[in-house]
CSV table of C-alpha atoms in Angstrom, one decimal:
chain,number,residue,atom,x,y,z
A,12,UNK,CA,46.0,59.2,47.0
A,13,UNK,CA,49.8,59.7,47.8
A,14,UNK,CA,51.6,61.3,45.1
A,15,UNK,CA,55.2,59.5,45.9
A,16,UNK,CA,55.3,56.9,47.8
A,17,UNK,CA,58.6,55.6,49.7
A,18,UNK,CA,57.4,52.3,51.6
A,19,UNK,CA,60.7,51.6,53.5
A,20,UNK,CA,61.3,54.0,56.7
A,21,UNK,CA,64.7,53.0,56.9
A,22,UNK,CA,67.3,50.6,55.4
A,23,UNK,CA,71.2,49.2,56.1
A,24,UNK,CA,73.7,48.4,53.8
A,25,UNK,CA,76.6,47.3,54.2
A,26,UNK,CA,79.4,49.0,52.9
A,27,UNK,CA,81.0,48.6,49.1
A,28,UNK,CA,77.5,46.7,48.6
A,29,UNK,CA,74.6,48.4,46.6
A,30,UNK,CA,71.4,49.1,47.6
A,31,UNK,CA,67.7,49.8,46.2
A,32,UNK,CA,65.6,52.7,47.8
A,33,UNK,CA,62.1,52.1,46.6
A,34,UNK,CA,59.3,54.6,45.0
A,35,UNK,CA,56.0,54.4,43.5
A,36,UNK,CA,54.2,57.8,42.4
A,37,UNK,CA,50.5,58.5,41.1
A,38,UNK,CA,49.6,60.5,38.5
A,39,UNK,CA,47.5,60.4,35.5
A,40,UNK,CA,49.7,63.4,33.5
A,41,UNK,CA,51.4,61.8,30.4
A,42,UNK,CA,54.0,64.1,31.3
A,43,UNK,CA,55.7,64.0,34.6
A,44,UNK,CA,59.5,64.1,36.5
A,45,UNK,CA,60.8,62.1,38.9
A,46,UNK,CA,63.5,63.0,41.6
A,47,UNK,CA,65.9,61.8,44.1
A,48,UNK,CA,67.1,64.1,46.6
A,49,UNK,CA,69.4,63.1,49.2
A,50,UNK,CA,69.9,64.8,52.5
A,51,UNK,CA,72.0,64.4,55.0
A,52,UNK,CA,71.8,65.5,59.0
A,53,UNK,CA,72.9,69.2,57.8
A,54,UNK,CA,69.5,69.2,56.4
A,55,UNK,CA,70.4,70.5,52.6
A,56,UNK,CA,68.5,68.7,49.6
A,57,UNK,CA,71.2,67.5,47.4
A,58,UNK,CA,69.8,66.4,43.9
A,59,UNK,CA,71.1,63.1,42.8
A,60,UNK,CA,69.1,62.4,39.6
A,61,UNK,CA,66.1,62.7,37.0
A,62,UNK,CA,64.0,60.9,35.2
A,63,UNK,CA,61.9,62.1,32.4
A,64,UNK,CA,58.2,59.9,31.7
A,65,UNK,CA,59.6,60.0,27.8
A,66,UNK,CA,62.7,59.1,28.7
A,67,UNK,CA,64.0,55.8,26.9
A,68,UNK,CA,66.6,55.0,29.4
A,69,UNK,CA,67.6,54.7,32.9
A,70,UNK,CA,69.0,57.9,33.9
A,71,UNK,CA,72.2,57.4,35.5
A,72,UNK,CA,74.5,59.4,37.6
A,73,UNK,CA,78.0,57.7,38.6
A,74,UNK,CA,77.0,55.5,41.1
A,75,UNK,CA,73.6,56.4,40.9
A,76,UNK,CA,71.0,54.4,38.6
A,77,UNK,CA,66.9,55.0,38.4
A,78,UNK,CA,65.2,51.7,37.6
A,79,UNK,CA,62.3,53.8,35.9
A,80,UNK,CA,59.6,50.9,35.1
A,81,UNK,CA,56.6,53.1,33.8
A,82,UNK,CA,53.7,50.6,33.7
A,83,UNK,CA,54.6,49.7,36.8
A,84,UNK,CA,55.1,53.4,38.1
A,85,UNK,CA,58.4,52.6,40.1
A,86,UNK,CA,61.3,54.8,40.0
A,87,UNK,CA,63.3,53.0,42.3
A,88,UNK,CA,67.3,54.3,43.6
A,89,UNK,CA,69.9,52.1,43.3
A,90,UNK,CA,73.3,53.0,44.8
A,91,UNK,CA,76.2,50.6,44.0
A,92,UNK,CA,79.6,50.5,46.1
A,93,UNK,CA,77.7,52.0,49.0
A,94,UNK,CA,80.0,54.1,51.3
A,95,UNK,CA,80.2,55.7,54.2
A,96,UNK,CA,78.8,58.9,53.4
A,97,UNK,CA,75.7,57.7,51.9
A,98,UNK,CA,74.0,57.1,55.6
A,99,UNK,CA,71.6,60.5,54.8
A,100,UNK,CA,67.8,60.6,54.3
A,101,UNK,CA,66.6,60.1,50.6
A,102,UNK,CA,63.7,61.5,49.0
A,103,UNK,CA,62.1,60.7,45.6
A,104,UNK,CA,59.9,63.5,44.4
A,105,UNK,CA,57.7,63.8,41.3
A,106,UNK,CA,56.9,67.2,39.2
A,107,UNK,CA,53.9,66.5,36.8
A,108,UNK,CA,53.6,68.4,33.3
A,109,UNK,CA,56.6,70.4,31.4
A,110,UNK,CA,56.3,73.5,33.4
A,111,UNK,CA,58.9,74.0,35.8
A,112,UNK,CA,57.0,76.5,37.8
A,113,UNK,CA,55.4,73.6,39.1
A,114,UNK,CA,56.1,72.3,42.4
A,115,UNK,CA,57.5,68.8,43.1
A,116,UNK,CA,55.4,65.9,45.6
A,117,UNK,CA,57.6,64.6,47.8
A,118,UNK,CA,57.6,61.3,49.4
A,119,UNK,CA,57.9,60.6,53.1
A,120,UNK,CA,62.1,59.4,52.8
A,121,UNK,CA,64.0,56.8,53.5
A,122,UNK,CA,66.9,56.5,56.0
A,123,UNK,CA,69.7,54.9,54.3
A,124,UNK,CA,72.5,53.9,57.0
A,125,UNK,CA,76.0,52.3,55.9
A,126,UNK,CA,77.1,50.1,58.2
A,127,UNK,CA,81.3,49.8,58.0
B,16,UNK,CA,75.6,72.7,39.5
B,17,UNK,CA,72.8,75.6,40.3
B,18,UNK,CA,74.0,76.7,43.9
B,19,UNK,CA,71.0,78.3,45.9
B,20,UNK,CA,72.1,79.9,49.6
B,21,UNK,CA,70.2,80.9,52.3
B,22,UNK,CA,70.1,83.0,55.3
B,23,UNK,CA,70.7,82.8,57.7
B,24,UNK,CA,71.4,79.1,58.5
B,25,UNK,CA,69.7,79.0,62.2
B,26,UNK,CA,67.6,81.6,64.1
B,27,UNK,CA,66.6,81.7,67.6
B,28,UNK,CA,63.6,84.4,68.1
B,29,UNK,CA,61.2,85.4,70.8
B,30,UNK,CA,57.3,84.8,70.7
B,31,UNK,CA,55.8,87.5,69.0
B,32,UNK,CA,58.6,88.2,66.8
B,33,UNK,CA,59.1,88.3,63.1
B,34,UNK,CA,62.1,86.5,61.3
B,35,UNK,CA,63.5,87.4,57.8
B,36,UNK,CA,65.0,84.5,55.4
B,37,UNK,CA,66.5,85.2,52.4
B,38,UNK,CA,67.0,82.8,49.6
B,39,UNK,CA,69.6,83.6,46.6
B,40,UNK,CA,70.0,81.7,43.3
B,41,UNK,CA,74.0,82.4,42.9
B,42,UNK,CA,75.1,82.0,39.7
B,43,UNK,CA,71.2,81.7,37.8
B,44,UNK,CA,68.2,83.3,37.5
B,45,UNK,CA,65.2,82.3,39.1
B,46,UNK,CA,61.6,83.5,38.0
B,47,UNK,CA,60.1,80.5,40.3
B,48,UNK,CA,61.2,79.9,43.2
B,49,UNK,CA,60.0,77.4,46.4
B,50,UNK,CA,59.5,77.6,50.0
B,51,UNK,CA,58.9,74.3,52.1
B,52,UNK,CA,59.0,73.4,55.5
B,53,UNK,CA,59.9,70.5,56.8
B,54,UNK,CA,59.6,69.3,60.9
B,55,UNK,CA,61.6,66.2,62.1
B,56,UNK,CA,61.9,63.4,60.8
B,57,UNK,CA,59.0,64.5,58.3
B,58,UNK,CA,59.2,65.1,54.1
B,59,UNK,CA,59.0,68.4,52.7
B,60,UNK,CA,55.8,70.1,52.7
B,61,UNK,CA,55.3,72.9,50.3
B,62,UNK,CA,54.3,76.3,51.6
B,63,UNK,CA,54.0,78.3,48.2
B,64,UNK,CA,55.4,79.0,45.1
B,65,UNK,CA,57.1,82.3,44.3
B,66,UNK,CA,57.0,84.1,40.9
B,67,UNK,CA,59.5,86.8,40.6
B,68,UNK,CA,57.4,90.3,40.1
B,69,UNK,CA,54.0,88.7,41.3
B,70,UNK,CA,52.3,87.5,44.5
B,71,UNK,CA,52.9,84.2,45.9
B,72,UNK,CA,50.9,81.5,45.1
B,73,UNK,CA,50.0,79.3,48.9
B,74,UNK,CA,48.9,75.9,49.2
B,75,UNK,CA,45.9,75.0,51.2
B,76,UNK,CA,46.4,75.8,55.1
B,77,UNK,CA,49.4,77.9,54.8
B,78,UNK,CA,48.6,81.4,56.4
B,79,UNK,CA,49.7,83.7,53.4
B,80,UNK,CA,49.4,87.0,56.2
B,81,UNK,CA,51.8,84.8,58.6
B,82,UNK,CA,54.1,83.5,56.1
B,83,UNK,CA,54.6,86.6,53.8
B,84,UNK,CA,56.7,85.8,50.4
B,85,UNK,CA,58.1,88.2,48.4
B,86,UNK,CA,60.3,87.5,45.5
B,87,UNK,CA,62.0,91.2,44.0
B,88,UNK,CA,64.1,89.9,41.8
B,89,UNK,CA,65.4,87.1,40.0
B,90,UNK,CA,67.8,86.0,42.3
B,91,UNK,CA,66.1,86.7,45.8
B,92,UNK,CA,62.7,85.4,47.5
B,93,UNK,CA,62.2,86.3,50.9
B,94,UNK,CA,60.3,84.8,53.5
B,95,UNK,CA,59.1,86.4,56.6
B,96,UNK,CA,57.5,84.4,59.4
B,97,UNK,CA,55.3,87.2,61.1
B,98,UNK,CA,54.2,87.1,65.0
B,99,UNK,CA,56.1,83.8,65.1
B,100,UNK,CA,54.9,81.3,68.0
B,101,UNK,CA,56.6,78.3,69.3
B,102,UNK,CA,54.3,76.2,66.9
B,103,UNK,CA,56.2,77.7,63.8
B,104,UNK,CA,59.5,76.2,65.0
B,105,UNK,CA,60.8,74.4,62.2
B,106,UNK,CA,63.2,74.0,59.0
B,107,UNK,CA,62.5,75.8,56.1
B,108,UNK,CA,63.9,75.1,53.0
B,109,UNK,CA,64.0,77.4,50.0
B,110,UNK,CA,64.4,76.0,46.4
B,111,UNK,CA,64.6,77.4,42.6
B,112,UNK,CA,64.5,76.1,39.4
B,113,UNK,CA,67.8,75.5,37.5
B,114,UNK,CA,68.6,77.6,34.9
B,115,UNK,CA,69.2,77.1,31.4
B,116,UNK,CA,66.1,75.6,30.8
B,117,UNK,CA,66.4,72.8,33.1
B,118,UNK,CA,63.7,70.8,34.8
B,119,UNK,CA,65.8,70.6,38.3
B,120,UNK,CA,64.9,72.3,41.2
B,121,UNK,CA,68.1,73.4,43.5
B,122,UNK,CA,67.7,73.5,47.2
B,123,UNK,CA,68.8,76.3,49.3
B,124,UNK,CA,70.9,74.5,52.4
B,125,UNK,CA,68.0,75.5,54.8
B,126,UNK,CA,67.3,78.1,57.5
B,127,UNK,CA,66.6,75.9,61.4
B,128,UNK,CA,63.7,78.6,63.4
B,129,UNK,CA,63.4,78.1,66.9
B,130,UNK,CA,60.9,80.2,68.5
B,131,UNK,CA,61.1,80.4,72.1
């Protein structure tokens, strides 16, 4: 089974409006990470934001927000006040257990484009 | 943030030859660090994971005596495509765990191979 996955290929926004990217991960660790990366046609991974399974809240990050929903194992992106530069590919990724040796699952992306 | 740099940015090569990249944690140190690949319009596929000091650990189907890893020091992995064929043509993406005991993973900017 898919670790992460991102069922939308590709989504428009327009701009000033927000916008939710959509992920669902598998795992049966009690312990896990989640990730969004964004990155844009220059092809660098730019982290966004993280969410910890024991966290209690959404994470947030300015205009970033996770919706984390646990029993429903959605860690969904939600970008308000869109703008121009957020047209990029964005990636949710999930690291399962503590140890930050290990490596992170990625899911297939979404291409996010913000129309003017 | 963690900054992670790479080089070089792009390489053009013949078949048949081999390609050094570099990845550098900047400013923190790095005893794991991440090599991926990633072809267009495709996720991130992880080649292996790189322990400062000790051989590289490779996932399933990546040829570890193509694709040799060698991380020296705490803030340098290398990665050297060996024999490189048109086939190997892709964008490889180094990454590293933050420092100061931080569960985030910082992406090198990427290195663009084009064999010919």
């Amino acid at each position: 089974a898919q670790k992460i996955t991102q069922t939308q290929p590709g989504m428009f926004v327009q701009e000033k409006e927000a916008v939710t990217l959509d992920c669902t991960y598998d795992t049966s660790d009690p312990s896990y990470g989640l990730f969004w990366y964004k990155q844009p046609s220059s092809g660098e991974m730019i982290f966004l934001i993280y969410q910890g399974s024991y966290d209690q809240q959404n994470a947030t990050e300015g205009r970033y927000s996770l919706n984390f929903q646990k029993a429903r194992k959605s860690a969904n992106l939600v970008i308000s006040a869109s703008q121009l530069g957020d047209s990029a590919m964005y990636f949710c990724a999930m690291r399962e257990g503590l140890n930050g040796a290990n490596n992170l699952f990625f899911g297939t992306g979404t291409r996010l484009t913000v129309i003017p | 943030g963690a900054v992670v740099s790479q080089h070089p940015s792009w390489v053009i090569c013949k078949s048949g030859t081999s390609v050094k990249i570099e990845c550098r944690s900047l400013d923190f140190q790095a005893t794991t660090m991440f090599w991926y690949r990633q072809f267009p319009k495709q996720s991130l596929m992880l080649m292996a994971t790189s322990n400062e000091g000790s051989k590289a650990t490779y996932e399933q189907g990546v040829e570890k005596d193509k694709f040799l890893i060698n991380h020296a020091s705490l803030t340098l992995s290398t990665l050297t495509v060996t024999s490189a064929h048109p086939e190997d043509s892709s964008f490889y993406i180094c990454s590293a765990r933050g420092g100061q005991g931080t569960d985030t993973q910082y992406f090198g900017p990427g290195t663009r191979l084009t064999v010919l």
